[in-house]
mmCIF file with all atom_site columns, C-alpha atoms in Angstrom:
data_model
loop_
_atom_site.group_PDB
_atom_site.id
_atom_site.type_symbol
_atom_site.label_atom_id
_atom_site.label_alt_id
_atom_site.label_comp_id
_atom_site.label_asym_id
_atom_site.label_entity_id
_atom_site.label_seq_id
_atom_site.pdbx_PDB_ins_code
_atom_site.Cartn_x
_atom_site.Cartn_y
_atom_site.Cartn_z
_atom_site.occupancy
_atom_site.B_iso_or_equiv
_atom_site.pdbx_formal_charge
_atom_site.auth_seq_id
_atom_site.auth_comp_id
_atom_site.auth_asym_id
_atom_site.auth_atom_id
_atom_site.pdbx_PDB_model_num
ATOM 1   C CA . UNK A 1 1   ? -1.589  4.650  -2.706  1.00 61.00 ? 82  UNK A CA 1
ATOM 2   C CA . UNK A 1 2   ? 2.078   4.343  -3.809  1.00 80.00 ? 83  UNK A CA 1
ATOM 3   C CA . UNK A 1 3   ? 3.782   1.891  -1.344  1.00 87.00 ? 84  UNK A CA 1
ATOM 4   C CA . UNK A 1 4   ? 7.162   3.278  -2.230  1.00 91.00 ? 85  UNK A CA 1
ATOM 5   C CA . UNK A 1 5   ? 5.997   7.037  -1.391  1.00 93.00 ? 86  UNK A CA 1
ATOM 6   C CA . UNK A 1 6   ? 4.584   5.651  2.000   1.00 91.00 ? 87  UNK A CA 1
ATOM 7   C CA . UNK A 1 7   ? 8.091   4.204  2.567   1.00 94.00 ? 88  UNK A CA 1
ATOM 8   C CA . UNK A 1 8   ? 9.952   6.982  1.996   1.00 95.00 ? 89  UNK A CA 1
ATOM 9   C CA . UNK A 1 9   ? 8.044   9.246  4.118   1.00 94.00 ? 90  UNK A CA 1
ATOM 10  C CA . UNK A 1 10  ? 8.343   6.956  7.004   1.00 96.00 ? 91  UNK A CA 1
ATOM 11  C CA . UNK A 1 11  ? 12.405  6.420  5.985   1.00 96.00 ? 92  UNK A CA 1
ATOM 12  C CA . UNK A 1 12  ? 12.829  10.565 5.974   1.00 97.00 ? 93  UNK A CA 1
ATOM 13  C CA . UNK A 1 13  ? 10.987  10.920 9.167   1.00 96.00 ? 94  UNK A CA 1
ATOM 14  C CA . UNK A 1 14  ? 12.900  8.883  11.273  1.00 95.00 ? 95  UNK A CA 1
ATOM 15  C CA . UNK A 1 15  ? 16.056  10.220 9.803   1.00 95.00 ? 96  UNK A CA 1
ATOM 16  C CA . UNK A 1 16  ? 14.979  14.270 9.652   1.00 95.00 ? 97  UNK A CA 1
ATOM 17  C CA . UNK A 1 17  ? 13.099  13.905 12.712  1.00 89.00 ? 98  UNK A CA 1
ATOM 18  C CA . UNK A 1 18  ? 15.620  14.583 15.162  1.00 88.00 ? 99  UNK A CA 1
ATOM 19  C CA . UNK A 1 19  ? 16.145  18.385 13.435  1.00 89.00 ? 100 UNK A CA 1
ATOM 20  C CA . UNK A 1 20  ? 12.486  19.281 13.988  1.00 90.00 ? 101 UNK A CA 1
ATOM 21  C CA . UNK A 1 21  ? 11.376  18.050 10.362  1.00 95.00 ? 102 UNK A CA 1
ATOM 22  C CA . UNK A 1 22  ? 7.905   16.028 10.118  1.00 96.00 ? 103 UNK A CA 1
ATOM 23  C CA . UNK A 1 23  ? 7.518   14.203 7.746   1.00 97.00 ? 104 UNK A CA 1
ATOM 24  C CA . UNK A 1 24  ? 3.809   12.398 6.480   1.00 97.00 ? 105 UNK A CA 1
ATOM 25  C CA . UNK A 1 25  ? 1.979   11.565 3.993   1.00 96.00 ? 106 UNK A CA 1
ATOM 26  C CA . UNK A 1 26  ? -1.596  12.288 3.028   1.00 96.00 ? 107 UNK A CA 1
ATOM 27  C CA . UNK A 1 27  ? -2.856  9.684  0.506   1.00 93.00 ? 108 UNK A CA 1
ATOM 28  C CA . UNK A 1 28  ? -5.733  11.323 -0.776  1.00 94.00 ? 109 UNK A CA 1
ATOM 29  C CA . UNK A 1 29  ? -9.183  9.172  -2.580  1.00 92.00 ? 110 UNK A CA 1
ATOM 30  C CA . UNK A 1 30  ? -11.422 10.944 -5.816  1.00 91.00 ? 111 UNK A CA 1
ATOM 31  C CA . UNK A 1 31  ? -11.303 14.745 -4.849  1.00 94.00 ? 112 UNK A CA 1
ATOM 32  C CA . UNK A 1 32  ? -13.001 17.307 -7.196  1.00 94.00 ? 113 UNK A CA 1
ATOM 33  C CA . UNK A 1 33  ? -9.780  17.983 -9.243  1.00 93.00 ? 114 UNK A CA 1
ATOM 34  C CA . UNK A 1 34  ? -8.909  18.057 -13.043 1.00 94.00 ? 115 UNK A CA 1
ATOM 35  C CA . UNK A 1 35  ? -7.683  13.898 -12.293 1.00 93.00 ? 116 UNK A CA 1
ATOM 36  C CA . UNK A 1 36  ? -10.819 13.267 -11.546 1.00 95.00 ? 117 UNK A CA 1
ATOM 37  C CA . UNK A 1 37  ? -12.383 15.286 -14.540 1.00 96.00 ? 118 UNK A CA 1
ATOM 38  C CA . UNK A 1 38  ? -9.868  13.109 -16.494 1.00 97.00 ? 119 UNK A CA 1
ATOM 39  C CA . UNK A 1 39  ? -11.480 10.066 -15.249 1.00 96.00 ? 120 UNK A CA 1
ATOM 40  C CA . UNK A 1 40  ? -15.134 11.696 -15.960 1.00 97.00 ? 121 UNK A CA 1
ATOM 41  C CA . UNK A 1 41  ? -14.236 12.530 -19.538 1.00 98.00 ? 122 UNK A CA 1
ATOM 42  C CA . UNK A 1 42  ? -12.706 8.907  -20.181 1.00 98.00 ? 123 UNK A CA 1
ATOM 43  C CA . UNK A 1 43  ? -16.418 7.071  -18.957 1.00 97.00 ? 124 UNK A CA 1
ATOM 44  C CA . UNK A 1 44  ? -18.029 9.648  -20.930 1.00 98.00 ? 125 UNK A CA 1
ATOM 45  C CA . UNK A 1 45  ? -15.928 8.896  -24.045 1.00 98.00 ? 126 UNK A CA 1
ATOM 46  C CA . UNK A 1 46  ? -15.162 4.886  -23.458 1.00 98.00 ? 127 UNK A CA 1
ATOM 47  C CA . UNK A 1 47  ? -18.259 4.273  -22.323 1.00 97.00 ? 128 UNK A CA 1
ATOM 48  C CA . UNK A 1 48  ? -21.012 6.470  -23.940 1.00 97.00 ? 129 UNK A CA 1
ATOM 49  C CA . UNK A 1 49  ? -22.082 7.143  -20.291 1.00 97.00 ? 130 UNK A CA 1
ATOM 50  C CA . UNK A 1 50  ? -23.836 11.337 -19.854 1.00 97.00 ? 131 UNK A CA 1
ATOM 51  C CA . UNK A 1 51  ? -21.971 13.403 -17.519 1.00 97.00 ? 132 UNK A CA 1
ATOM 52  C CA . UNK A 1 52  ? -24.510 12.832 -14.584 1.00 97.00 ? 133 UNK A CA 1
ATOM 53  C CA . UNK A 1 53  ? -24.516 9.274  -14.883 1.00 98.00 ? 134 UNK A CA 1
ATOM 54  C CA . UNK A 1 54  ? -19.947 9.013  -15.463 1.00 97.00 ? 135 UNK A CA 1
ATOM 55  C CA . UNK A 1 55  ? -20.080 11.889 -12.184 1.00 96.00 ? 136 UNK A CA 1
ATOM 56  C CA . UNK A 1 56  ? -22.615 8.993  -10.621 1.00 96.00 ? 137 UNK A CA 1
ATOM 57  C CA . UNK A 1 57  ? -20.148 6.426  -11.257 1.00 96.00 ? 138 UNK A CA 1
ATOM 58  C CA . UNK A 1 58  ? -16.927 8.106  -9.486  1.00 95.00 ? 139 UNK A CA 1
ATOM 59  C CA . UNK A 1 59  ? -19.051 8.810  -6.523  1.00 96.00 ? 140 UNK A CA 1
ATOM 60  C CA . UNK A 1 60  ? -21.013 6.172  -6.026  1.00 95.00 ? 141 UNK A CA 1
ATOM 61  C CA . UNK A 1 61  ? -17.244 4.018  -5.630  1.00 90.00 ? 142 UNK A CA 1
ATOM 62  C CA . UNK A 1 62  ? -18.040 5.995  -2.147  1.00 92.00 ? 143 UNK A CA 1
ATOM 63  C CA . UNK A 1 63  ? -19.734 4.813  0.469   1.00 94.00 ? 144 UNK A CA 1
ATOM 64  C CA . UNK A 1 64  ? -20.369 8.519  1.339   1.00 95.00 ? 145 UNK A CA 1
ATOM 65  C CA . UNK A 1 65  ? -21.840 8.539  -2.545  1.00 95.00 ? 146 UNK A CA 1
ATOM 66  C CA . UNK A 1 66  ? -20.058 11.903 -3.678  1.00 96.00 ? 147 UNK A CA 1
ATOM 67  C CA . UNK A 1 67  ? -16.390 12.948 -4.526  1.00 96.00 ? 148 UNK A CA 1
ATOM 68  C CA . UNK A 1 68  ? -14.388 15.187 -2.034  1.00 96.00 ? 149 UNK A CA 1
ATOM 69  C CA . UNK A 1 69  ? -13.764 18.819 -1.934  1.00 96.00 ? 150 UNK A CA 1
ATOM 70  C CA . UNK A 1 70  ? -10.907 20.491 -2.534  1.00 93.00 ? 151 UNK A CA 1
ATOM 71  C CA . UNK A 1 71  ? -11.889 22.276 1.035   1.00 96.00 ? 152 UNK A CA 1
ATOM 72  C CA . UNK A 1 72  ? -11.881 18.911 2.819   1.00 97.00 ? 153 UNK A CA 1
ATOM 73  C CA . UNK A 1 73  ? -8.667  17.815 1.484   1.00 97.00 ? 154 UNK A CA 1
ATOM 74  C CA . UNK A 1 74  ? -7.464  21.300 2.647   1.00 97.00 ? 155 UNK A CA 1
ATOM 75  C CA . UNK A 1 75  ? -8.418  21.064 6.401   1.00 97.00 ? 156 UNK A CA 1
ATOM 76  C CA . UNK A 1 76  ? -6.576  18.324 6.550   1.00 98.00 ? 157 UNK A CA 1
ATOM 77  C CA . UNK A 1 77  ? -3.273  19.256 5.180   1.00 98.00 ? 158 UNK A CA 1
ATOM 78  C CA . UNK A 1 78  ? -3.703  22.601 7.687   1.00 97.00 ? 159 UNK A CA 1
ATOM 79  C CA . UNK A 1 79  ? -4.042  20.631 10.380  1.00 97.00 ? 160 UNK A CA 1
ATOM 80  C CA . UNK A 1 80  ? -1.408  18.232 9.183   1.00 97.00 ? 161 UNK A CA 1
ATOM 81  C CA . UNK A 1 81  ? 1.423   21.090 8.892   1.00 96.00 ? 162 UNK A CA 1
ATOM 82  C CA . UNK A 1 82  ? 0.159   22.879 12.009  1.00 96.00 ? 163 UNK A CA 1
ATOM 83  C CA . UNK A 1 83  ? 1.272   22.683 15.829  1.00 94.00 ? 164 UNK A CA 1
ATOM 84  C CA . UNK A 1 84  ? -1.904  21.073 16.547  1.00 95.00 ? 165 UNK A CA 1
ATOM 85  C CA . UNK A 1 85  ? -0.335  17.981 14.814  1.00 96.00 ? 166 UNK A CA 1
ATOM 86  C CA . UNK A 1 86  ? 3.316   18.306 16.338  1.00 94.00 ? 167 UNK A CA 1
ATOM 87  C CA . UNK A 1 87  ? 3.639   15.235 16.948  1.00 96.00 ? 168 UNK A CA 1
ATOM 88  C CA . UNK A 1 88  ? 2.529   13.103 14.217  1.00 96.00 ? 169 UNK A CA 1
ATOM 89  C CA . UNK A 1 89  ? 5.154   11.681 12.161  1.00 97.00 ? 170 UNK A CA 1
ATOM 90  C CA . UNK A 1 90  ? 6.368   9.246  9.358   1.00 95.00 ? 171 UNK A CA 1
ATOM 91  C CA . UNK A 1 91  ? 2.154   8.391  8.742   1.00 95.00 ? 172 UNK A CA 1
ATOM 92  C CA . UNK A 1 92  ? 0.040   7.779  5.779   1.00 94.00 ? 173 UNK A CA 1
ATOM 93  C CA . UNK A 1 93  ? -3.052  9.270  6.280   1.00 95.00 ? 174 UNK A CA 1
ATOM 94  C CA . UNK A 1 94  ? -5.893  7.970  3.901   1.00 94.00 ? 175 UNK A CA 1
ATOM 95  C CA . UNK A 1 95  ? -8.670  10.371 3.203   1.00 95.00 ? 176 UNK A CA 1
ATOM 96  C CA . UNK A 1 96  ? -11.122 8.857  0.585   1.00 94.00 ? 177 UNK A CA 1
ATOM 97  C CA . UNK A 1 97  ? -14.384 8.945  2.580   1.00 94.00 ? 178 UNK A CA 1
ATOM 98  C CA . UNK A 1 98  ? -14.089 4.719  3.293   1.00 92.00 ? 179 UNK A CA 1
ATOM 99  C CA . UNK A 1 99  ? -13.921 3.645  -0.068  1.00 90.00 ? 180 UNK A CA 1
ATOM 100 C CA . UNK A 1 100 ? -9.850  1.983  0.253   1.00 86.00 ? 181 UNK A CA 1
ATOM 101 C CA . UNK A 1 101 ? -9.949  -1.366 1.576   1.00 78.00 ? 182 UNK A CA 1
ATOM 102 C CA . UNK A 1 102 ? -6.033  -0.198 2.877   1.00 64.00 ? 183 UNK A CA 1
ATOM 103 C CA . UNK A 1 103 ? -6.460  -1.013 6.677   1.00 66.00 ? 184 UNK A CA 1
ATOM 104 C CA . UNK A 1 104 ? -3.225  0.178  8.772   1.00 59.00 ? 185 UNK A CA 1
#
């Protein structure tokens, strides 16, 4: 999570707030995207690791034991954007299944 990013969000929200703009932030853990392939490829290739055993290593950084879903990632941002969460605001939300230590 980019401190600077969190702090910008939090600056634009209280300044584009008053016009009916929200602003947050979603800081998102290891998701099932081509970073996270990236990162696969690099323990296979550093480390000599198979592809089970480099997948095994993202996931088990998680104490859910898996990487998240594109899907998952997705609910969230509808909700985020929707009028279900009108009144949220100039937040970080962290969704990485546990595995930050970041406590707010």
């Amino acid at each position: 999570m980019r401190a600077g990013i969190a702090v910008l969000a939090k600056h634009l929200a209280d300044t584009l707030s008053g016009g009916g703009v929200r602003v947050n932030v979603v800081a998102p853990g290891y998701f099932d995207t081509g970073r996270v392939h990236k990162r696969i490829e690099a323990l296979i290739v550093d480390e000599g690791l198979n592809r089970d055993a480099a997948i095994h290593r993202v996931a088990s950084a998680n104490p859910f034991g898996r990487i998240g879903t594109a899907d998952e990632l997705a609910e969230l941002v509808g909700i985020i954007v929707g009028d279900r969460a009108r009144y949220l605001n100039g937040t970080t939300i962290v969704i990485d299944g546990g595995s930050s230590s970041l406590v707010i």
